[in-house]
Coordinates of C-alpha atoms in Angstrom, one line a residue:
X60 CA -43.8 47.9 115.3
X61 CA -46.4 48.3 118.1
X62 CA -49.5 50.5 116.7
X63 CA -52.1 48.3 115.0
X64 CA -55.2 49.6 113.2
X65 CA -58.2 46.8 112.5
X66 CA -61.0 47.3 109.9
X67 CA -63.5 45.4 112.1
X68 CA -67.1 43.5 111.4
X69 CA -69.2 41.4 113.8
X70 CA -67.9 38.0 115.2
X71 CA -64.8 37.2 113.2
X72 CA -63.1 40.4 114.0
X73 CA -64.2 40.2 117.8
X74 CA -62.1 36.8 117.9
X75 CA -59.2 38.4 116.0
X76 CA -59.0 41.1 118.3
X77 CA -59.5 39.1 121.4
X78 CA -56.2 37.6 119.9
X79 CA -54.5 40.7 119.1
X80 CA -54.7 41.9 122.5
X81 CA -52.9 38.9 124.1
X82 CA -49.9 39.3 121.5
X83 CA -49.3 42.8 121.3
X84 CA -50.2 45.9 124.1
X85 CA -54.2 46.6 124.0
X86 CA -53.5 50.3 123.9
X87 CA -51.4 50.1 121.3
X88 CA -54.8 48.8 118.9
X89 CA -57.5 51.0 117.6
X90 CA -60.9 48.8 116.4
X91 CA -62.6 50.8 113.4
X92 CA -65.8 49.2 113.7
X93 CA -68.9 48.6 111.2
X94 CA -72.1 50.7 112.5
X95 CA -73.8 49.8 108.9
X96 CA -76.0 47.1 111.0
X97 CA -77.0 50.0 113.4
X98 CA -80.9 50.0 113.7
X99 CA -83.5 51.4 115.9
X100 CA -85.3 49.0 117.9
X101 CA -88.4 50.0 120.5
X102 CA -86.5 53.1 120.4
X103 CA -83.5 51.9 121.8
X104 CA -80.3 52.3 119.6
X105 CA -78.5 48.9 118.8
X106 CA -75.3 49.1 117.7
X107 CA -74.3 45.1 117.2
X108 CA -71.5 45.2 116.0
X109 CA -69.8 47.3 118.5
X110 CA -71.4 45.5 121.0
X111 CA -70.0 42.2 119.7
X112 CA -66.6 43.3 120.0
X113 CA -66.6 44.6 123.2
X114 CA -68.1 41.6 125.0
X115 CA -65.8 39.5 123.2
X116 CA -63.0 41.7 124.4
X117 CA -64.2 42.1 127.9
X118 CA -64.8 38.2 128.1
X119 CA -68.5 38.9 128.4
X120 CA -69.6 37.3 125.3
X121 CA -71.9 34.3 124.9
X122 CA -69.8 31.3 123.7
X123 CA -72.3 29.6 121.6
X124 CA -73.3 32.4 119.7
X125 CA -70.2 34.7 119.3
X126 CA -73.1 37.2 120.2
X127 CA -74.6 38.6 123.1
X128 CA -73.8 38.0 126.9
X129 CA -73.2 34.8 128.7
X130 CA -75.7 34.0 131.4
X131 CA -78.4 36.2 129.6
X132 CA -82.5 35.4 129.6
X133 CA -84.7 37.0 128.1
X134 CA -88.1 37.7 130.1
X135 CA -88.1 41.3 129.1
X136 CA -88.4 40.2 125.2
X137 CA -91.2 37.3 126.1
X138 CA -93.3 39.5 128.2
X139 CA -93.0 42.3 125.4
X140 CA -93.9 39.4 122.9
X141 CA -97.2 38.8 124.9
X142 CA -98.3 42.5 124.4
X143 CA -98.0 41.9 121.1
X144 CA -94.7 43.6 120.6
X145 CA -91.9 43.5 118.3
X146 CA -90.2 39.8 119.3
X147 CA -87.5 38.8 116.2
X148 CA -84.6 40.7 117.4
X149 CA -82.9 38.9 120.0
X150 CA -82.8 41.6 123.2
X151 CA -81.7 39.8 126.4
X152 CA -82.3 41.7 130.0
X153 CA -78.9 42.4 130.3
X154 CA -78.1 43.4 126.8
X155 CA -80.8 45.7 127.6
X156 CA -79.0 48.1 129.8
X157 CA -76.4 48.8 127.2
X158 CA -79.0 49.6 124.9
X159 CA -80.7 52.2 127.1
X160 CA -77.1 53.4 128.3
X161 CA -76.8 54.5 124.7
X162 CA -80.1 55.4 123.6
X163 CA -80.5 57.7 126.9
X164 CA -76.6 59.2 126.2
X165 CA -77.2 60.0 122.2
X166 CA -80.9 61.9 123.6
X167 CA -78.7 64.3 125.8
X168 CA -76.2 64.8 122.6
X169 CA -73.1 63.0 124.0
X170 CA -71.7 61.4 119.9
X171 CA -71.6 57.3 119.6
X172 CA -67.7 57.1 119.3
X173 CA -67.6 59.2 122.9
X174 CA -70.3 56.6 124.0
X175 CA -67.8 53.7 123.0
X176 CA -64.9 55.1 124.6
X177 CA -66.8 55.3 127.7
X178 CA -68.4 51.7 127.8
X179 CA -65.5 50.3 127.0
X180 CA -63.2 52.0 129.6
X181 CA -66.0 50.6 132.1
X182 CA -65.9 47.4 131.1
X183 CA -62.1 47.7 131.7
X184 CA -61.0 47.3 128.1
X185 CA -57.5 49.1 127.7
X186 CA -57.4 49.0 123.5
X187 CA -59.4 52.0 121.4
X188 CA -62.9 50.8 120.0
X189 CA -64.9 53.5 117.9
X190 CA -67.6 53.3 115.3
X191 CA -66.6 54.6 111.8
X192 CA -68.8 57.1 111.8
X193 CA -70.7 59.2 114.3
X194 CA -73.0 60.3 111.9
X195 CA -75.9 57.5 110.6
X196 CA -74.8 55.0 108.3
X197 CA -77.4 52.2 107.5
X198 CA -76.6 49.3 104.7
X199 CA -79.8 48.8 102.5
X200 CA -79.5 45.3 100.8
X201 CA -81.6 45.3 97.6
X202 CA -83.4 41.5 97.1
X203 CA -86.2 39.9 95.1
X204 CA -88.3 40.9 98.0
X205 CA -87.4 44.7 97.6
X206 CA -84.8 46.6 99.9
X207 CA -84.9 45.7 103.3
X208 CA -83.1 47.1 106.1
X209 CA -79.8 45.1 107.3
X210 CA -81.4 43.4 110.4
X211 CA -84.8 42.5 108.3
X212 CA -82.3 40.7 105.6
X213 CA -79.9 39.4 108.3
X214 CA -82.0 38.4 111.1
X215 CA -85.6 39.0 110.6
X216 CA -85.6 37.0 107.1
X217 CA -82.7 35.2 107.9
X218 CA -80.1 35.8 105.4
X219 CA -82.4 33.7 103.1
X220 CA -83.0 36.7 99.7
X221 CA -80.2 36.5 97.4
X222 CA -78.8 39.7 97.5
X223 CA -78.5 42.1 94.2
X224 CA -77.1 44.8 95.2
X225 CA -76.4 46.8 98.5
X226 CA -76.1 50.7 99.2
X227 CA -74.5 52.1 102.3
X228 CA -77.6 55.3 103.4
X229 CA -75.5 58.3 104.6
X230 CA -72.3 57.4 103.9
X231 CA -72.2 60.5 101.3
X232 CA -72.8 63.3 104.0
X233 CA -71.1 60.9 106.3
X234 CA -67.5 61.6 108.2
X235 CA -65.1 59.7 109.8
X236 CA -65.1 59.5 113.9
X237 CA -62.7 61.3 115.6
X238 CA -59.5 59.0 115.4
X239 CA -60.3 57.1 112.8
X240 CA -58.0 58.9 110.5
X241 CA -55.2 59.3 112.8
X242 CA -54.9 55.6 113.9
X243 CA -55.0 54.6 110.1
X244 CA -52.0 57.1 109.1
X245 CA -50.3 56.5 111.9
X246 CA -50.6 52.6 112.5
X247 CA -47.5 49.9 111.7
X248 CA -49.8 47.5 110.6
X249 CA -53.5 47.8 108.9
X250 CA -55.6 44.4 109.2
X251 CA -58.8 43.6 107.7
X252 CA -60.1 41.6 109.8
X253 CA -61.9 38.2 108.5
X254 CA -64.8 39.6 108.2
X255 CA -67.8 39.9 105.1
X256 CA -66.2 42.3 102.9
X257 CA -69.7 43.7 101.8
X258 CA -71.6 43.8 104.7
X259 CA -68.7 44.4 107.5
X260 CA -65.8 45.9 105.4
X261 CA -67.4 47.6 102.6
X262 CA -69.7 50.0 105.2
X263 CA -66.3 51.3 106.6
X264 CA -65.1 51.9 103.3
X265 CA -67.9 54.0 102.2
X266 CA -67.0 56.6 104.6
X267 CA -65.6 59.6 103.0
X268 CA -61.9 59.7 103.8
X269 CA -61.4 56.0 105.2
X270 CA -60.5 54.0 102.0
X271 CA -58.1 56.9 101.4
X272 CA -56.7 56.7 104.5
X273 CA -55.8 53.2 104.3
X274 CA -54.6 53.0 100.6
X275 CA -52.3 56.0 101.2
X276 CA -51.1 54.6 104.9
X277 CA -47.1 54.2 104.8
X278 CA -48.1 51.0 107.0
X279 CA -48.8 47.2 105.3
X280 CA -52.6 46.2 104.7
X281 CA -52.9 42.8 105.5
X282 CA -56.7 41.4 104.6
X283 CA -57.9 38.2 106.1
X284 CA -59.9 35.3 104.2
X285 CA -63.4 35.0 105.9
X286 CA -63.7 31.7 103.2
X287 CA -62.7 28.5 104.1
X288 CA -62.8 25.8 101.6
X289 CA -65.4 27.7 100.0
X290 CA -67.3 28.6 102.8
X291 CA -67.8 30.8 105.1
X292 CA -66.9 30.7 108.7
X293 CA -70.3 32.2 110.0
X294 CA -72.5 34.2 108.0
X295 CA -73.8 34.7 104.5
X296 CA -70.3 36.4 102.9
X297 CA -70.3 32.6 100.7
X298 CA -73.9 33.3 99.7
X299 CA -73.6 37.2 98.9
X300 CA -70.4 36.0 96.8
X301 CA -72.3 34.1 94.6
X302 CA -75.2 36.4 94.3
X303 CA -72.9 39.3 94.0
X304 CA -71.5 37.4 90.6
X305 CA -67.8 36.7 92.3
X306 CA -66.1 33.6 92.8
X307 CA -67.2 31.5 95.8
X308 CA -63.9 31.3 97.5
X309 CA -60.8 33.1 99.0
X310 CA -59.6 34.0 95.5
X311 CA -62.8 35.6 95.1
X312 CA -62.2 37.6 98.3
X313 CA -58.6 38.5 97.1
X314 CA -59.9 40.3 93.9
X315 CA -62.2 42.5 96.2
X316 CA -59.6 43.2 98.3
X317 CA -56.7 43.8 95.2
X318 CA -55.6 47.4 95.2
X319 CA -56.4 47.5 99.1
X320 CA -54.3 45.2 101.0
X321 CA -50.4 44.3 100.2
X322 CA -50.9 41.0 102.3
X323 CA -53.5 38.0 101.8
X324 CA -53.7 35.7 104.0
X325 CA -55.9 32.3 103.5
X326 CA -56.2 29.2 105.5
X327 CA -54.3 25.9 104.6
X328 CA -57.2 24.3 103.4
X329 CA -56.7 26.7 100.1
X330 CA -53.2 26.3 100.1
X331 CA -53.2 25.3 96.3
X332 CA -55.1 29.3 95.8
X333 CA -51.8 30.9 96.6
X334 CA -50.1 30.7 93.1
X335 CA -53.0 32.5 91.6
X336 CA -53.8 34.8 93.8
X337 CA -50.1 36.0 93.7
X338 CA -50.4 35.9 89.9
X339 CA -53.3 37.5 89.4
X340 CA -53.4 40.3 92.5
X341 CA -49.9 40.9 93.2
X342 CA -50.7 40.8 96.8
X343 CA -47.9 38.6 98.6
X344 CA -50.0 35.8 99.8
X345 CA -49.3 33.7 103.1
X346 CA -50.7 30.4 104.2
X347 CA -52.0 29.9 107.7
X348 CA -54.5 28.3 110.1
X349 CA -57.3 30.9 110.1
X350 CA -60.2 29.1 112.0
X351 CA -59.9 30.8 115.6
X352 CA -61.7 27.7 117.7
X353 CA -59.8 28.7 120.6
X354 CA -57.7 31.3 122.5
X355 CA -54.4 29.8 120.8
X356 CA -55.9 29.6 117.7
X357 CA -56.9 33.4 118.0
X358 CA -53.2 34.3 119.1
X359 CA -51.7 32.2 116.3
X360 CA -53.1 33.9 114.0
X361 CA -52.9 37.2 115.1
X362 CA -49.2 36.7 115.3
X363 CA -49.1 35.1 112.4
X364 CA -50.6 38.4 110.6
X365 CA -48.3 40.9 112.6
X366 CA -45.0 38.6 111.1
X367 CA -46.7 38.9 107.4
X368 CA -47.1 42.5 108.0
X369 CA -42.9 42.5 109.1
X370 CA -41.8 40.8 106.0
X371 CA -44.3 42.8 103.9
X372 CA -42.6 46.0 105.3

């Protein structure tokens, strides 16, 4: 077993990766990653998730957040505050250059998943990272408030609007990147990565060709609980759950991801889950510490999911 293929969101699948890597060759994993948070900003072209993974991966990332660069400030977004610009999206001045790397190589033509390859080959990163897509893809959550676009819900607004209902724009006319498919019918091992299964997952899913791809792959599916003891680790997956009408914990996650995955695997705080979920899913379930608070943590349970894959297979 070497080649691993990872349905990837924002910060949770950043840190699995960033443990992957140290347990298995880096150029042996391929990172499918959500573009569904993609938005325009001051005409720049923000791709967050992407750029989550990839400083997490080229140790650039700022600790505290899980977001962003270490070191960063931010004069460029307070000076653009003072003319009365747009301030709520968190831009730092080094962030920055990425953003107008990419906004100034999409003007000349150049797609998004080239783009990727070519960041992340500067930044020295040896594993595959490309969008799902290189066509648009924009999730449109639907609240009390009206639909709002994925960084007005998520960050402008907070997270705070129950969610009714979400709906992936372009993912109809959309296709996959080049690679995608390949790295899913070719991989050993498929992971979901613990990330929101509606706003990470789900956006990759919607893709014409993906979900087939992955349900039809000779190779295990193992999905990771991002629900801890009825919580989520970081973000609003707990919260969309409930609103959503689905059970607020990692059984609820295991019905969404019944029919999908082969493998479960939740953390030993819902140990006493398992029996059900195996009943009620069919997925072989394995219990395992899943909250990645350091670098061995991260390994562990990368490992961890490679050996469930094994005895899946």
């Amino acid at each position: 077993m070497s080649r691993v293929a990872v349905l990837a969101g924002g910060v949770g699948a950043a840190r699995f990766l960033d443990g992957l890597v140290r347990v298995v060759p880096p150029t042996d994993v391929t990172a499918i990653v959500n573009v569904g948070d993609d938005m325009e900003w001051s005409g720049l072209h923000i791709s967050p998730d992407l750029d989550t993974v990839t400083y997490t991966l080229a140790d650039l990332v700022n600790p505290e957040t899980g977001w962003g660069l270490r070191g960063e400030s931010r004069r460029t977004l307070d000076r653009l505050s003072e003319l009365g610009g747009p301030d709520w999206f968190m831009i730092g001045d080094l962030d920055l250059a990425t953003h107008l790397y990419r906004t100034h190589r999409l003007s000349q033509g150049d797609p998004l998943s080239a783009i990727t390859r070519d960041l992340t080959r500067r930044l020295g990163l040896e594993l595959a990272i490309t969008p799902v897509t290189d066509d648009q893809l924009r999730t449109v959550v639907e609240t009390d408030s009206g639909e709002l676009a994925f960084q007005d819900y998520f960050v402008k607004r907070r997270a705070a609007d129950p969610v009714h209902s979400l709906r992936f724009d372009g993912a109809n006319s959309s296709s996959p990147a080049p690679g995608v498919i390949d790295s899913l019918q070719e991989a050993d091992v498929i992971a979901i990565a613990p990330s929101n299964p509606f706003l990470s997952i789900d956006p990759l899913l919607s893709v014409p060709g993906v979900r087939d791809a992955v349900t039809s792959s000779a190779a295990p599916v193992v999905a990771i609980s991002p629900i801890i003891g009825g919580q989520a680790v970081k973000g609003p997956a707990a919260d969309i759950l409930q609103s959503l009408g689905h059970d607020v914990s990692a059984l609820g996650v295991a019905r969404i991801y019944d029919l999908l995955a082969d493998v479960f695997i939740l953390d030993e705080e819902d140990a006493s889950l398992a029996t059900e979920i195996d009943a009620e899913t069919g997925m072989r379930v394995v219990v395992m510490a899943t909250l990645m608070k350091d670098v061995e943590a991260k390994m562990a349970l990368a490992s961890g999911t490679l050996k469930a894959a094994l005895d899946a297979g």
